[in-house]
Coordinates of C-alpha atoms in Angstrom, one line a residue:
X12 CA 3.8 13.5 18.6
X13 CA 3.5 17.1 19.9
X14 CA 1.3 19.6 16.7
X15 CA 4.9 21.0 15.9
X16 CA 6.2 17.7 14.8
X17 CA 3.2 17.1 12.6
X18 CA 4.2 17.2 9.4
X19 CA 2.1 19.4 6.9
X20 CA 1.0 18.2 2.8
X21 CA 2.5 21.0 0.3
X22 CA -0.9 21.3 -0.9
X23 CA -2.6 21.6 2.4
X24 CA -4.2 24.7 0.9
X25 CA -5.7 22.9 -1.6
X26 CA -7.7 20.1 0.5
X27 CA -8.6 23.0 3.2
X28 CA -10.5 25.0 0.0
X29 CA -12.6 21.6 -0.6
X30 CA -13.9 21.3 2.6
X31 CA -11.3 18.7 4.3
X32 CA -11.3 17.5 7.4
X33 CA -8.1 16.9 9.0
X34 CA -6.6 14.4 11.2
X35 CA -3.0 12.3 12.0
X36 CA -1.4 10.1 10.5
X37 CA 1.8 8.6 10.8
X38 CA 3.1 12.1 11.9
X39 CA 1.3 13.8 9.0
X40 CA -1.6 16.1 8.7
X41 CA -3.8 14.2 6.4
X42 CA -7.3 14.9 4.7
X43 CA -9.5 12.2 6.5
X44 CA -12.8 12.8 4.8
X45 CA -14.3 15.6 2.0
X46 CA -17.6 17.3 2.7
X47 CA -19.5 14.8 0.2
X48 CA -18.2 11.5 3.3
X49 CA -16.3 8.6 3.2
X50 CA -18.9 6.4 1.8
X51 CA -19.6 8.4 -1.2
X52 CA -16.4 8.7 -1.5
X53 CA -15.5 4.8 -1.6
X54 CA -18.3 4.3 -4.1
X55 CA -17.2 7.0 -6.2
X56 CA -13.9 5.3 -6.6
X57 CA -14.9 2.3 -7.9
X58 CA -17.3 3.9 -10.3
X59 CA -15.3 6.5 -11.3
X60 CA -12.0 8.4 -10.1
X61 CA -11.0 8.8 -6.7
X62 CA -7.7 11.6 -6.4
X63 CA -5.5 10.7 -3.4
X64 CA -2.4 13.2 -1.6
X65 CA -0.2 10.7 -1.2
X66 CA 2.7 13.0 -0.5
X67 CA 3.2 11.6 3.2
X68 CA 4.7 8.4 1.3
X69 CA 8.1 8.9 0.3
X70 CA 10.1 8.7 -3.0
X71 CA 14.1 7.3 -2.9
X72 CA 15.9 7.0 -6.1
X73 CA 18.7 4.7 -5.5
X74 CA 21.6 4.7 -7.8
X75 CA 25.1 3.4 -9.3
X76 CA 26.7 0.2 -10.2
X77 CA 25.7 -1.4 -7.2
X78 CA 22.3 -0.1 -6.7
X79 CA 20.8 -3.7 -7.6
X80 CA 23.0 -5.7 -5.4
X81 CA 22.4 -3.3 -2.4
X82 CA 18.4 -4.0 -3.0
X83 CA 19.0 -7.6 -3.4
X84 CA 21.0 -7.5 0.0
X85 CA 18.4 -5.3 1.3
X86 CA 14.7 -6.9 -0.1
X87 CA 13.8 -10.5 -1.3
X88 CA 14.3 -9.6 -4.7
X89 CA 16.3 -10.1 -7.7
X90 CA 16.4 -6.3 -8.9
X91 CA 18.7 -7.3 -11.8
X92 CA 16.0 -9.4 -13.2
X93 CA 13.4 -6.5 -13.1
X94 CA 12.9 -5.1 -17.1
X95 CA 13.3 -1.6 -17.3
X96 CA 10.2 0.1 -16.3
X97 CA 9.2 -2.7 -13.9
X98 CA 7.6 -2.3 -10.5
X99 CA 8.1 -5.6 -7.9
X100 CA 6.3 -5.2 -4.3
X101 CA 8.8 -6.5 -2.2
X102 CA 9.6 -5.4 1.7
X103 CA 12.7 -4.5 4.0
X104 CA 12.7 -7.6 6.7
X105 CA 14.9 -7.9 9.5
X106 CA 17.2 -10.4 10.5
X107 CA 13.7 -12.3 12.2
X108 CA 12.2 -12.2 8.7
X109 CA 9.8 -9.7 10.5
X110 CA 8.7 -6.5 8.3
X111 CA 10.1 -3.2 8.4
X112 CA 8.4 -2.0 5.7
X113 CA 6.4 -2.9 2.7
X114 CA 7.3 -1.3 -0.4
X115 CA 7.3 -1.2 -4.3
X116 CA 10.7 -1.2 -6.4
X117 CA 10.8 0.3 -10.0
X118 CA 13.9 -0.3 -12.2
X119 CA 14.1 3.0 -14.0
X120 CA 17.2 2.3 -16.4
X121 CA 20.2 -0.1 -15.6
X122 CA 21.6 1.3 -12.9
X123 CA 18.8 3.4 -11.2
X124 CA 15.6 2.1 -9.2
X125 CA 13.0 4.5 -7.5
X126 CA 11.8 2.8 -4.1
X127 CA 8.4 3.9 -2.7
X128 CA 7.9 3.8 0.8
X129 CA 5.6 4.3 3.8
X130 CA 5.1 7.4 5.7
X131 CA 5.2 6.0 9.3
X132 CA 8.6 4.1 7.8
X133 CA 10.0 7.1 5.9
X134 CA 12.9 7.8 8.3
X135 CA 14.0 4.6 9.5
X136 CA 13.8 3.1 5.8
X137 CA 16.1 5.4 5.1
X138 CA 18.5 5.2 7.5
X139 CA 17.8 1.4 7.2
X140 CA 18.9 1.6 3.5
X141 CA 22.0 4.3 3.8
X142 CA 23.5 2.4 6.4
X143 CA 23.2 -0.6 4.1
X144 CA 24.9 1.5 1.2
X145 CA 27.8 2.1 2.7
X146 CA 29.2 -1.5 1.6
X147 CA 28.0 -1.1 -2.0
X148 CA 28.8 0.9 -5.2
X149 CA 24.8 3.0 -4.6
X150 CA 23.8 6.4 -3.5
X151 CA 20.5 6.5 -2.0
X152 CA 18.8 10.1 -2.4
X153 CA 15.1 11.2 -1.2
X154 CA 13.1 13.0 -3.6
X155 CA 11.4 16.0 -2.5
X156 CA 7.7 15.4 -4.9
X157 CA 4.5 15.9 -4.1
X158 CA 3.3 12.5 -4.9
X159 CA -0.5 12.0 -6.4
X160 CA -2.5 8.7 -6.9
X161 CA -5.5 8.5 -9.1
X162 CA -7.6 5.5 -9.2
X163 CA -10.7 3.5 -10.7
X164 CA -11.9 2.5 -13.8
X165 CA -11.8 6.3 -15.4
X166 CA -8.6 7.5 -14.0
X167 CA -6.7 6.8 -17.4
X168 CA -9.3 8.7 -19.1
X169 CA -9.3 11.5 -17.0
X170 CA -5.6 11.3 -17.0
X171 CA -5.8 11.9 -20.9
X172 CA -7.8 14.8 -20.6
X173 CA -5.2 16.4 -18.7
X174 CA -2.7 15.4 -21.1
X175 CA -0.9 12.6 -19.7
X176 CA -1.3 9.3 -21.8
X177 CA -1.1 6.5 -20.0
X178 CA -2.0 3.5 -23.0
X179 CA 1.6 2.2 -22.7
X180 CA 2.3 2.3 -19.1
X181 CA 0.7 -1.6 -17.7
X182 CA -0.1 -3.0 -14.3
X183 CA 3.3 -2.8 -12.2
X184 CA 5.2 -0.4 -14.7
X185 CA 6.7 3.3 -13.9
X186 CA 8.3 5.7 -15.8
X187 CA 9.9 8.9 -15.8
X188 CA 7.2 11.1 -18.5
X189 CA 8.9 13.9 -17.9
X190 CA 11.9 15.5 -16.4
X191 CA 11.4 15.3 -12.6
X192 CA 8.0 12.6 -12.7
X193 CA 7.6 9.6 -11.7
X194 CA 4.6 7.5 -13.0
X195 CA 3.8 4.0 -12.4
X196 CA 0.5 1.9 -13.0
X197 CA -0.4 0.1 -9.4
X198 CA -2.8 0.9 -6.5
X199 CA -4.0 0.5 -3.2
X200 CA -7.4 0.2 -4.2
X201 CA -8.0 -2.8 -6.2
X202 CA -8.7 -0.3 -9.2
X203 CA -6.6 0.5 -12.2
X204 CA -4.8 3.4 -11.1
X205 CA -1.6 5.4 -10.9
X206 CA 0.4 7.2 -8.9
X207 CA 2.7 10.6 -9.9
X208 CA 5.5 12.2 -8.2
X209 CA 6.3 15.7 -9.8
X210 CA 7.6 19.2 -8.1
X211 CA 5.1 20.9 -6.2
X212 CA 4.5 23.5 -9.2
X213 CA 3.5 20.7 -11.9
X214 CA 1.4 19.2 -8.8
X215 CA -1.1 22.2 -8.7
X216 CA -1.5 22.6 -12.3
X217 CA -2.4 18.8 -12.6
X218 CA -4.7 18.7 -9.6
X219 CA -6.6 21.4 -11.0
X220 CA -7.0 20.2 -14.6
X221 CA -7.4 17.2 -13.0
X222 CA -10.7 18.4 -10.8
X223 CA -12.0 20.5 -13.7
X224 CA -13.2 16.4 -14.9
X225 CA -16.4 15.8 -13.1
X226 CA -15.1 12.0 -13.0
X227 CA -12.6 13.2 -10.5
X228 CA -13.0 13.8 -6.5
X229 CA -10.7 14.4 -3.7
X230 CA -10.8 11.3 -1.4
X231 CA -9.3 11.6 2.1
X232 CA -7.5 8.5 4.0
X233 CA -10.9 7.2 5.7
X234 CA -11.8 5.7 2.0
X235 CA -8.6 4.8 1.3
X236 CA -8.7 2.5 4.0
X237 CA -12.0 0.7 3.2
X238 CA -10.9 0.4 -0.3
X239 CA -7.7 -1.4 0.5
X240 CA -9.4 -3.2 3.0
X241 CA -11.9 -4.5 0.6
X242 CA -9.2 -5.2 -1.7
X243 CA -7.7 -7.0 0.7
X244 CA -4.1 -4.7 0.8
X245 CA -1.9 -4.7 3.8
X246 CA -1.7 -1.4 6.0
X247 CA 2.2 -1.5 7.5
X248 CA 1.7 -1.2 11.4
X249 CA -1.5 -2.6 11.7
X250 CA -1.5 -6.1 9.1
X251 CA 2.4 -5.8 8.9
X252 CA 4.6 -5.3 11.5
X253 CA 8.2 -6.1 12.3
X254 CA 6.9 -9.4 14.4
X255 CA 5.1 -10.4 11.2
X256 CA 6.8 -12.4 8.7
X257 CA 5.7 -12.6 5.1
X258 CA 4.9 -16.1 5.2
X259 CA 2.4 -15.6 8.0
X260 CA 1.1 -12.7 6.1
X261 CA 0.5 -14.6 2.9
X262 CA 2.6 -12.8 0.7
X263 CA 4.9 -15.2 -0.1
X264 CA 3.8 -14.4 -3.7
X265 CA 6.0 -11.3 -3.4
X266 CA 9.4 -13.5 -3.1
X267 CA 10.8 -15.7 -5.9
X268 CA 10.6 -19.6 -5.6
X269 CA 15.0 -19.2 -6.3
X270 CA 15.4 -16.9 -3.2
X271 CA 13.4 -18.9 -1.0
X272 CA 15.6 -21.3 -1.3
X273 CA 19.0 -19.4 -2.0
X274 CA 18.7 -15.7 -1.9
X275 CA 21.5 -14.1 0.7
X276 CA 18.9 -10.9 1.4
X277 CA 18.6 -9.9 5.1
X278 CA 16.2 -12.3 7.2
X279 CA 16.4 -15.0 4.3
X280 CA 18.0 -17.7 7.0
X281 CA 15.2 -16.7 9.5
X282 CA 12.1 -17.0 6.7
X283 CA 13.8 -20.3 5.3
X284 CA 13.0 -22.0 8.8
X285 CA 9.6 -20.1 9.0
X286 CA 8.8 -21.9 5.7
X287 CA 10.5 -25.3 7.0
X288 CA 8.8 -25.7 10.1
X289 CA 5.5 -23.8 8.6
X290 CA 3.8 -20.5 9.9
X291 CA 1.8 -20.7 13.3
X292 CA -0.9 -18.2 11.9
X293 CA -2.0 -16.7 9.2
X294 CA -3.4 -13.9 7.8
X295 CA -6.9 -14.4 6.4
X296 CA -10.5 -12.2 5.5
X297 CA -12.9 -12.5 7.9
X298 CA -16.7 -11.6 7.5
X299 CA -18.5 -10.7 11.0
X300 CA -21.9 -11.9 10.8
X301 CA -24.7 -8.4 10.8
X302 CA -23.8 -5.1 10.3
X303 CA -21.4 -4.4 13.1
X304 CA -17.8 -3.9 12.3
X305 CA -14.9 -5.6 14.0
X306 CA -12.1 -3.2 14.5
X307 CA -8.2 -4.0 14.3
X308 CA -7.4 -5.2 18.1
X309 CA -10.3 -7.2 18.5
X310 CA -9.9 -10.6 20.2
X311 CA -10.5 -13.7 18.3
X312 CA -11.6 -17.4 19.8
X313 CA -12.9 -20.4 18.7
X314 CA -16.4 -22.1 19.8
X315 CA -15.0 -23.1 23.1
X316 CA -13.5 -19.9 23.2
X317 CA -10.0 -20.5 23.2
X318 CA -7.5 -17.8 21.9
X319 CA -7.5 -18.1 17.6
X320 CA -6.1 -15.0 16.9
X321 CA -6.9 -11.2 16.6
X322 CA -8.3 -8.5 14.0
X323 CA -5.5 -6.3 12.5
X324 CA -8.2 -4.3 10.1
X325 CA -11.8 -4.1 10.3
X326 CA -14.3 -1.6 9.1
X327 CA -17.4 -1.5 7.0
X328 CA -17.1 -2.4 3.5
X329 CA -19.7 0.3 1.1
X330 CA -19.2 -1.8 -1.6
X331 CA -19.8 -4.9 -0.4
X332 CA -22.8 -3.9 1.7
X333 CA -21.3 -5.6 5.0
X334 CA -18.6 -5.3 7.7
X335 CA -14.9 -6.4 6.3
X336 CA -11.8 -7.4 8.6
X337 CA -8.4 -9.4 8.1
X338 CA -6.7 -10.3 11.0
X339 CA -4.2 -13.5 12.2
X340 CA -5.5 -16.8 13.2
X341 CA -3.9 -19.9 13.8
X342 CA -3.4 -22.1 11.0
X343 CA -5.2 -24.9 12.1
X344 CA -8.0 -22.4 12.1
X345 CA -7.2 -20.9 8.8
X346 CA -9.8 -22.5 6.6
X347 CA -12.4 -20.1 4.6
X348 CA -16.2 -21.4 6.1
X349 CA -14.5 -21.8 9.7
X350 CA -16.7 -19.7 12.2
X351 CA -14.9 -18.3 14.9
X352 CA -15.8 -15.2 17.2
X353 CA -14.8 -11.9 18.1
X354 CA -14.6 -9.7 21.3
X355 CA -16.4 -6.6 20.8
X356 CA -16.6 -5.1 24.2
X357 CA -17.5 -8.3 26.0
X358 CA -19.6 -9.4 23.2
X359 CA -19.3 -12.4 20.9
X360 CA -19.9 -11.5 17.4
X361 CA -19.5 -14.9 15.2
X362 CA -17.0 -14.0 12.4
X363 CA -16.2 -16.6 9.4
X364 CA -13.0 -16.9 7.5
X365 CA -12.9 -16.1 4.4
X366 CA -10.9 -16.0 0.8
X367 CA -9.3 -12.7 -0.1
X368 CA -9.8 -9.9 -1.9
X369 CA -13.7 -9.6 -0.8
X370 CA -14.1 -7.1 -3.9
X371 CA -12.6 -8.3 -7.3
X372 CA -9.6 -6.5 -8.4
X373 CA -9.5 -4.7 -11.7
X374 CA -5.8 -4.0 -12.3
X375 CA -5.0 -3.2 -15.9
X376 CA -2.5 -6.2 -16.8
X377 CA -3.0 -6.1 -20.5

């Protein structure tokens, strides 16, 4: 992608003023780190509250009498069974049950849903959904919003101090607290946190208010990556791709049992046949020996040097104090405690299969 094609965040001037170092991600110029650095940003989020600009992600409103039916076709989801304000993690699948994108769908009211899609897939997701919508009485509307996330144990208190009450909003729920605002309680760090989609002028006011609180700091994409990796959460394009199915990715918890058996979503037949024969590989946590991180793309072998899988995400875990990774390994080797070896530039690094997450989730569920 050329420089001219790079998209810029609406609040880019605020990040520049905060000393952000920018880099390219999914066609966007994104703040990677701020002067505190990735280690401090990561730990600040775990201990206090991190503020993330996630405006590269896309919000779609899906509405109309056929909105639920459209989403049920597009995703392994029973959209009509969601309560008002309930959110659900789900996927767009292709006919082979590969993950086109992972999403969060929230029911706003009877015939209206909010879909949050990943940056790199936003244009493809919109095309996919619009093409499917032709067969349903439903409208797909991409929203022009700044999208912010505030994550960490002090997130609710910082929002409250900024005049936004969150008390009644539980984990995996989303509401429209003001006109043209959407606020959900979920997160990509394993911590309690919120995402707020809102008009730019409102976003500038909110950011100004939040940053007056010493518990709140801007956090860049680098720490966002290490936080989600410790939490065992997938990054589309690395841990999930159109070649990966939800069974191999250990994400079948996101698909209701009755839909596995009888759902008519795209990819349903392929997914059923994968479940019948069992996936050949499984996504697992991986803990390298020593201090050297093992990065995405590293090949995994067993003790005899036979191919065993590959690493899809890897880095250092600031909260765990050791390198952390995720990847796909052959089903027979996917048991926690199994020792494999990662090939890092010709050196074989011992790496143990481990359960996920590396740090416990601290969502507010009740």
